[in-house]
Amino acid sequence: MKITLLLPPGEYLKNLTGFLTGFKEDVYLFTELNQEAIEKLETTDILVSTPFFPLRRDILQRMKNLKFVQVASTGYDHLDVDYLKERGIIVANVPDANDESVAEYVIMVMLVFLKRFDYSLASTKAGKWVLGEIANTTYDLKDKIVGILGMGRKGKALAKRLINFECTIIYHDIIKLSEEDEIRFGASYVDLDKLFQYSDIISIHLPLNNSTKNLVNMDLLKKAKPNCFIINTSRGEIVNTNDIIEALDKGIIAGYATDVYAKEPPDPNDPLLKHPKVIATPHQAGVSKDATLRIAQKSFANILLFLQGGKPLNQI
Amino acid sequence: MKASEAFFNVAYDLNVNRIYGNPGTTEIPLLKSIDEKKIRYILALHDGLSVGMAEGDYFFSNRIQIVNLHTIHGIGNSIAFLFSALKDKVPMIVTIGQQDRRHSFYDPLLYGPNSEVSKPVVKDVLTPSISSDVPKMLLRAWKIAKTYPYGPVALVLPMDMLDEEIETFNSFGTVEMSFGYDDEIVKKIADEINSSNNPAIVVGHEIEIFDATKELLEFAENLKAPIYKEPLCSRGILSNKNPLIVGELLPASVIINQTFANNDLILILGGSLTLYPYFPFELLKDKKVIELTYDYHEASKRIWQTYVCNVKEVLKNLTKFCKPKSFKKDEAKEMQLFTRAAAAKNRMGIEYVFYRISKYITNEAIFDESISATPALKEYLPIKAKNYYATRTGQLGWAMPASTGYSIAGGKCLAIIGDGSFNYSSQILWSASKYDTNVSFIILDNRGYAILKSYALARYPQITEADWLSPETNSEEIAKGYGIDSKSVSNPDELDNGISWALTQKGPKLLRIEIDKTIPRLF
Ligand SMILES: Cc1ncc(C[n+]2csc(CCOP(=O)(O)OP(=O)(O)O)c2C)c(N)n1
């Protein structure tokens, strides 16, 4: 079978081509969508695609032999999936390769906040010894109550890791976990108000939709404890930025960390970036070199499965 | 009639329906007159276990118990159990046979210092000097046992006396007790409470002895103050899910001091602040402490404001004088327990094991001798008034006979026992089987004496690994030898099946659970 890979130069390329060395199938690799690439695509059976190269319907129409598209990422907005499905072409993605990255990122941010790591690092490097102040104003994750808002794969990956920090885990989701899963993740179900009422730290892992847009607003923030710290790694629009800033200014909550913004990259004057109680990063929670390698591994495993006549995993 | 018959006539009049014991020749002259249609003799294979069973019987039946011990050996083998019954304040009469007086001068076999040896571990020792006193002495022992503080009363009965002919004896009189209540005292206590900002309540076993849980709840709910249970609390008293219950105090002065650092008044209701490991910190120094107890011994111990009274009467009258405070319990406690249980699952930690047991318990009483696991047991199992029993003395081997007696009396119960503790009274399994009991024995097997290892680790780490701290025995196999159905489970996948088997099947069952043997940090 003919396999064509459309990949951006960089890690994906290195990882996937590493796997493909010595592979006994016809493999074609392109790092840009040029004329030659399009010609090869016309006869290809299997396509490996990433969001870096949006494929319009007119290009897809020319791929007469296409049987299977493996998306080497979680997102697949760049493909006309409906059209592919109409044609009976199998489309699969890699939804779970960066759950661990997000979970680790969230734990890092929790610790940065509790230990005031950004402050102590900057002070020490600037020659200022802040030990006394740090000892009186920092905390441990142990025995804190962590609220997970959205208990999908990422929420679960986070809970799985938090259990060993000996903190208390509570969660809210539209779907309550089975009893067995609740025990596995050590997480008790609470309603949304209680999640805000009880938690010392809240981590948001929700998809953006009509019911989650602006979900975290002043009504909810008012229920939180004054020491509460909120972390958003899902989508900027889930949190009402004005309300968050007001809550931080009035001491309704203690801190906010965001990795995501309504507009990305955010305006350099975005008040979130300027606020002293905000930890801000560039949508990095889900990306790491290791996650990229896992995506490559999982994509390749799925292709092998397809070639052997099996059903690819994570079909869209 | 024979003195032995007169003895039993009094016992029948007193509505005694069971006698626990392990007899010898010195007891035969008494027992020859027992009418088993009226009083059943329940045999234990080890003397002490009959005292233990009688305690449990009392918890369910509330009847004053009679135990039958075999001269000095019976006492010797029961010292720890008698001491526990004394401290647990369980009313019972312990008849002890004595050699025939006609040749006691020559030190015959089985003649012993029965009165002298039993004295320190019972409330009183009686022995009749003439045979016509035998039935009267039983009645007197009965009255002593049922006055406060309750406790065991020894009745030493020489063999020959019981065979003598005496006059028919008619029972006489009754003893009633009621502590009156003093308006002055109640108002004084109320004033202290009203002028404090942040009082805390400590409750103890007297609440249950006086059946004062209802009065306690009314008082506490009105006052809205946090409630703690006394350290090593031996009774259920009130639900551990009650919104005012914070938890049980630990038996360490330094920790108790820290617990109450922000309280300006500590109100101890029918309990005592028992300490266990020594710490060089004076208990509640410079704190205002008001203590209510009926126990004159307890009352003499501390330099607190102590009232010897009936806590039920006082609480009943105190409530209306007290203005509410504003305590609110940390509501996230249950969730914290849940995460801890989940974290303990894979290693079979006790938190997970208790969490699972709690899913199967219905209305069984819990007899607890889980030792190092007790603090977790008290957090996870649904403890409430009159469903939890432990001894107050630290004696091992107490809970298995007590639970067996409880079941013989008609109660539904489970006994949660450490693998070390199991070996102090494994013979009870014979009685449990013989008398068709329904006890679920759950043995938490951590392969040794975890609590001693924990103590060693904290203070003498060099002996932590000593082989004499890790005796390994297989309770499952031992139980089979006594004719008890038994099973072992060692991982979370088998746990639920094991628990549900032990708790729902009829007849006595023994479930051995291999739990995590990591040494807990308790000291
Ligand atoms: C009659 C008696 N003998 C000895 C002791 C001393 N002792 C106290 S705790 C303990 C070990 C109990 O072991 P186990 O029941 O397995 O509970 P664990 O400590 O392992 O939780 C011993 C031997 C005692 N309390 N009572």
PDB file of C-alpha atoms in Angstrom, chain A residues 70-160:
ATOM      1  CA  GLN A  70      -4.402   8.883  10.475  1.00  0.00           C
ATOM      2  CA  VAL A  71      -4.383  12.332  12.058  1.00  0.00           C
ATOM      3  CA  ALA A  72      -1.158  12.759  14.030  1.00  0.00           C
ATOM      4  CA  SER A  73      -2.706  15.066  16.659  1.00  0.00           C
ATOM      5  CA  THR A  74      -5.755  15.420  18.858  1.00  0.00           C
ATOM      6  CA  GLY A  75      -7.463  18.125  16.804  1.00  0.00           C
ATOM      7  CA  TYR A  76      -8.818  17.412  13.323  1.00  0.00           C
ATOM      8  CA  ASP A  77     -10.492  20.703  12.405  1.00  0.00           C
ATOM      9  CA  HIS A  78      -8.255  20.865   9.328  1.00  0.00           C
ATOM     10  CA  LEU A  79     -10.043  17.977   7.607  1.00  0.00           C
ATOM     11  CA  ASP A  80     -13.458  17.707   6.030  1.00  0.00           C
ATOM     12  CA  VAL A  81     -14.324  14.683   8.106  1.00  0.00           C
ATOM     13  CA  ASP A  82     -17.964  14.572   6.993  1.00  0.00           C
ATOM     14  CA  TYR A  83     -16.912  14.272   3.402  1.00  0.00           C
ATOM     15  CA  LEU A  84     -14.354  11.553   4.176  1.00  0.00           C
ATOM     16  CA  LYS A  85     -16.929   9.588   6.106  1.00  0.00           C
ATOM     17  CA  GLU A  86     -19.388   9.880   3.271  1.00  0.00           C
ATOM     18  CA  ARG A  87     -16.806   8.159   1.155  1.00  0.00           C
ATOM     19  CA  GLY A  88     -16.377   5.450   3.749  1.00  0.00           C
ATOM     20  CA  ILE A  89     -12.820   6.448   4.522  1.00  0.00           C
ATOM     21  CA  ILE A  90     -11.639   5.662   8.039  1.00  0.00           C
ATOM     22  CA  VAL A  91     -10.369   8.682   9.974  1.00  0.00           C
ATOM     23  CA  ALA A  92      -8.575   8.277  13.297  1.00  0.00           C
ATOM     24  CA  ASN A  93      -6.792  10.699  15.598  1.00  0.00           C
ATOM     25  CA  VAL A  94      -4.576  10.424  18.693  1.00  0.00           C
ATOM     26  CA  PRO A  95      -6.751  11.833  21.435  1.00  0.00           C
ATOM     27  CA  ASP A  96      -4.799  10.694  24.446  1.00  0.00           C
ATOM     28  CA  ALA A  97      -1.147  11.348  23.824  1.00  0.00           C
ATOM     29  CA  ASN A  98      -0.912  14.584  25.728  1.00  0.00           C
ATOM     30  CA  ASP A  99      -3.123  13.895  28.741  1.00  0.00           C
ATOM     31  CA  GLU A 100      -0.030  13.193  30.789  1.00  0.00           C
ATOM     32  CA  SER A 101       1.605  16.416  29.595  1.00  0.00           C
ATOM     33  CA  VAL A 102      -1.420  18.446  30.654  1.00  0.00           C
ATOM     34  CA  ALA A 103      -1.651  16.678  34.020  1.00  0.00           C
ATOM     35  CA  GLU A 104       2.013  17.276  34.743  1.00  0.00           C
ATOM     36  CA  TYR A 105       1.738  20.880  33.699  1.00  0.00           C
ATOM     37  CA  VAL A 106      -1.211  21.416  36.044  1.00  0.00           C
ATOM     38  CA  ILE A 107       0.643  19.858  38.966  1.00  0.00           C
ATOM     39  CA  MET A 108       3.650  22.029  38.196  1.00  0.00           C
ATOM     40  CA  VAL A 109       1.508  25.156  38.256  1.00  0.00           C
ATOM     41  CA  MET A 110      -0.098  24.094  41.536  1.00  0.00           C
ATOM     42  CA  LEU A 111       3.312  23.706  43.094  1.00  0.00           C
ATOM     43  CA  VAL A 112       4.586  26.943  41.603  1.00  0.00           C
ATOM     44  CA  PHE A 113       1.647  28.688  43.223  1.00  0.00           C
ATOM     45  CA  LEU A 114       1.782  26.935  46.587  1.00  0.00           C
ATOM     46  CA  LYS A 115       5.555  27.249  46.884  1.00  0.00           C
ATOM     47  CA  ARG A 116       5.714  30.719  45.281  1.00  0.00           C
ATOM     48  CA  PHE A 117       8.366  29.225  43.059  1.00  0.00           C
ATOM     49  CA  ASP A 118       8.394  32.035  40.475  1.00  0.00           C
ATOM     50  CA  TYR A 119       9.007  34.588  43.205  1.00  0.00           C
ATOM     51  CA  SER A 120      11.670  32.640  45.097  1.00  0.00           C
ATOM     52  CA  LEU A 121      13.493  31.764  41.884  1.00  0.00           C
ATOM     53  CA  ALA A 122      13.552  35.349  40.640  1.00  0.00           C
ATOM     54  CA  SER A 123      14.519  36.732  44.067  1.00  0.00           C
ATOM     55  CA  THR A 124      17.322  34.273  44.639  1.00  0.00           C
ATOM     56  CA  LYS A 125      18.756  34.827  41.179  1.00  0.00           C
ATOM     57  CA  ALA A 126      18.608  38.558  41.801  1.00  0.00           C
ATOM     58  CA  GLY A 127      20.694  38.066  44.945  1.00  0.00           C
ATOM     59  CA  LYS A 128      17.795  38.468  47.393  1.00  0.00           C
ATOM     60  CA  TRP A 129      17.512  35.824  50.160  1.00  0.00           C
ATOM     61  CA  VAL A 130      13.784  35.455  50.831  1.00  0.00           C
ATOM     62  CA  LEU A 131      13.844  32.289  52.945  1.00  0.00           C
ATOM     63  CA  GLY A 132      12.022  33.710  55.986  1.00  0.00           C
ATOM     64  CA  GLU A 133       9.230  35.182  53.938  1.00  0.00           C
ATOM     65  CA  ILE A 134       8.863  31.997  51.877  1.00  0.00           C
ATOM     66  CA  ALA A 135       8.656  29.793  54.975  1.00  0.00           C
ATOM     67  CA  ASN A 136       5.677  31.781  56.225  1.00  0.00           C
ATOM     68  CA  THR A 137       3.755  32.129  53.006  1.00  0.00           C
ATOM     69  CA  THR A 138       4.047  28.794  51.210  1.00  0.00           C
ATOM     70  CA  TYR A 139       2.106  25.539  51.475  1.00  0.00           C
ATOM     71  CA  ASP A 140       2.141  21.860  50.550  1.00  0.00           C
ATOM     72  CA  LEU A 141      -0.195  20.088  48.183  1.00  0.00           C
ATOM     73  CA  LYS A 142      -0.641  17.370  50.809  1.00  0.00           C
ATOM     74  CA  ASP A 143      -4.011  17.703  52.577  1.00  0.00           C
ATOM     75  CA  LYS A 144      -5.284  20.364  50.175  1.00  0.00           C
ATOM     76  CA  ILE A 145      -8.607  19.900  48.458  1.00  0.00           C
ATOM     77  CA  VAL A 146      -8.248  19.857  44.706  1.00  0.00           C
ATOM     78  CA  GLY A 147     -11.363  20.302  42.593  1.00  0.00           C
ATOM     79  CA  ILE A 148     -11.328  18.982  39.044  1.00  0.00           C
ATOM     80  CA  LEU A 149     -13.891  20.599  36.791  1.00  0.00           C
ATOM     81  CA  GLY A 150     -14.400  18.205  33.905  1.00  0.00           C
ATOM     82  CA  MET A 151     -13.482  14.573  34.516  1.00  0.00           C
ATOM     83  CA  GLY A 152     -12.631  13.477  31.012  1.00  0.00           C
ATOM     84  CA  ARG A 153      -9.302  11.945  30.056  1.00  0.00           C
ATOM     85  CA  LYS A 154      -7.261  14.920  31.190  1.00  0.00           C
ATOM     86  CA  GLY A 155      -9.110  15.296  34.465  1.00  0.00           C
ATOM     87  CA  LYS A 156      -8.562  11.600  35.117  1.00  0.00           C
ATOM     88  CA  ALA A 157      -4.866  11.768  34.235  1.00  0.00           C
ATOM     89  CA  LEU A 158      -4.565  14.592  36.732  1.00  0.00           C
ATOM     90  CA  ALA A 159      -6.464  12.727  39.492  1.00  0.00           C
ATOM     91  CA  LYS A 160      -4.389   9.612  38.948  1.00  0.00           C
TER      92      LYS A 160
END
